[in-house]
Every structure is written in C-alpha cells, then in structure tokens.
Short mmCIF file of C-alpha atoms in Angstrom, two decimals:
data_model
loop_
_atom_site.label_atom_id
_atom_site.label_comp_id
_atom_site.label_asym_id
_atom_site.label_seq_id
_atom_site.Cartn_x
_atom_site.Cartn_y
_atom_site.Cartn_z
CA UNK A 271 117.06 -140.34 112.60
CA UNK A 272 116.99 -139.15 108.97
CA UNK A 273 118.34 -135.88 108.07
CA UNK A 274 116.45 -133.78 105.34
CA UNK A 275 119.28 -132.96 103.01
CA UNK A 276 118.47 -130.55 100.13
CA UNK A 277 118.99 -131.84 96.66
CA UNK A 278 121.82 -130.29 94.65
CA UNK A 279 120.94 -127.80 92.08
CA UNK A 280 120.50 -129.60 88.68
CA UNK A 281 120.83 -127.22 85.76
CA UNK A 282 118.67 -129.56 83.66
CA UNK A 283 115.70 -128.80 85.86
CA UNK A 284 116.09 -125.02 85.32
CA UNK A 285 114.58 -125.17 81.82
CA UNK A 286 111.56 -127.31 82.86
CA UNK A 287 110.86 -124.92 85.92
CA UNK A 288 110.97 -121.91 83.52
CA UNK A 289 108.63 -123.67 81.22
CA UNK A 290 106.25 -124.57 83.96
CA UNK A 291 106.43 -120.98 85.35
CA UNK A 292 105.68 -119.49 81.96
CA UNK A 293 102.69 -121.87 81.59
CA UNK A 294 101.36 -120.62 85.10
CA UNK A 295 101.85 -117.14 83.99
CA UNK A 296 99.90 -117.69 80.78
CA UNK A 297 97.06 -119.43 82.68
CA UNK A 298 96.91 -116.54 85.18
CA UNK A 299 96.72 -113.99 82.42
CA UNK A 300 93.69 -115.88 81.10
CA UNK A 301 92.16 -115.94 84.48
CA UNK A 302 92.70 -112.21 84.94
CA UNK A 303 90.06 -111.65 82.10
CA UNK A 304 87.48 -112.88 84.60
CA UNK A 305 88.87 -111.65 87.94
CA UNK A 306 88.18 -108.53 89.82
CA UNK A 307 89.22 -106.58 92.94
CA UNK A 308 91.37 -108.46 95.35
CA UNK A 309 91.65 -111.56 93.10
CA UNK A 310 92.88 -109.59 90.30
CA UNK A 311 95.50 -107.94 92.49
CA UNK A 312 96.57 -111.27 93.82
CA UNK A 313 97.04 -112.67 90.34
CA UNK A 314 99.17 -109.55 89.24
CA UNK A 315 101.32 -110.01 92.42
CA UNK A 316 101.93 -113.70 91.67
CA UNK A 317 102.85 -112.90 88.09
CA UNK A 318 105.27 -110.26 89.13
CA UNK A 319 106.94 -112.89 91.50
CA UNK A 320 106.86 -115.42 88.63
CA UNK A 321 108.64 -112.94 86.33
CA UNK A 322 111.38 -112.29 89.01
CA UNK A 323 111.64 -116.12 89.31
CA UNK A 324 112.13 -116.61 85.63
CA UNK A 325 114.68 -113.90 85.54
CA UNK A 326 116.83 -115.34 88.35
CA UNK A 327 116.43 -118.84 86.97
CA UNK A 328 117.64 -117.62 83.50
CA UNK A 329 120.60 -115.94 85.23
CA UNK A 330 121.54 -119.24 86.87
CA UNK A 331 121.15 -121.01 83.53
CA UNK A 332 123.61 -118.60 81.82
CA UNK A 333 126.07 -118.81 84.75
CA UNK A 334 126.22 -122.59 84.72
#
C-alpha cells in the first residue's frame, strides 16, 4: 500500500506561488467591477485570504 507523503517545501516554488496568487488577485479585482451582492463579498473574502497567503509566503521566503 502506497503512503501519501507530502512533498518537502521548496523555496524555489514560493516565488512562483506568490506570482500566481497576485495574478489571481488582479483577475478578481477586475471581476469585482461586474459583481454584486454575495458574489462581490465572496471575491473580497478570497482576496483577503490571498493577501494573508502572500504575506505568510513572503515571510517563509525571507526566513529561508
């Protein structure tokens, strides 16, 4: 039976993840122009989580 072992953290991947997350945030900002109500709130919540992710990833990059 195969065990599902997590991949070790690779600092080289951090910068790529940050770039993708920033791209997603920018796309969401554009989508917010056309969103209303619940959809708008959902986009704002996702972007807040993305910002937290970027901050924590940048901290990991700086500590590597």
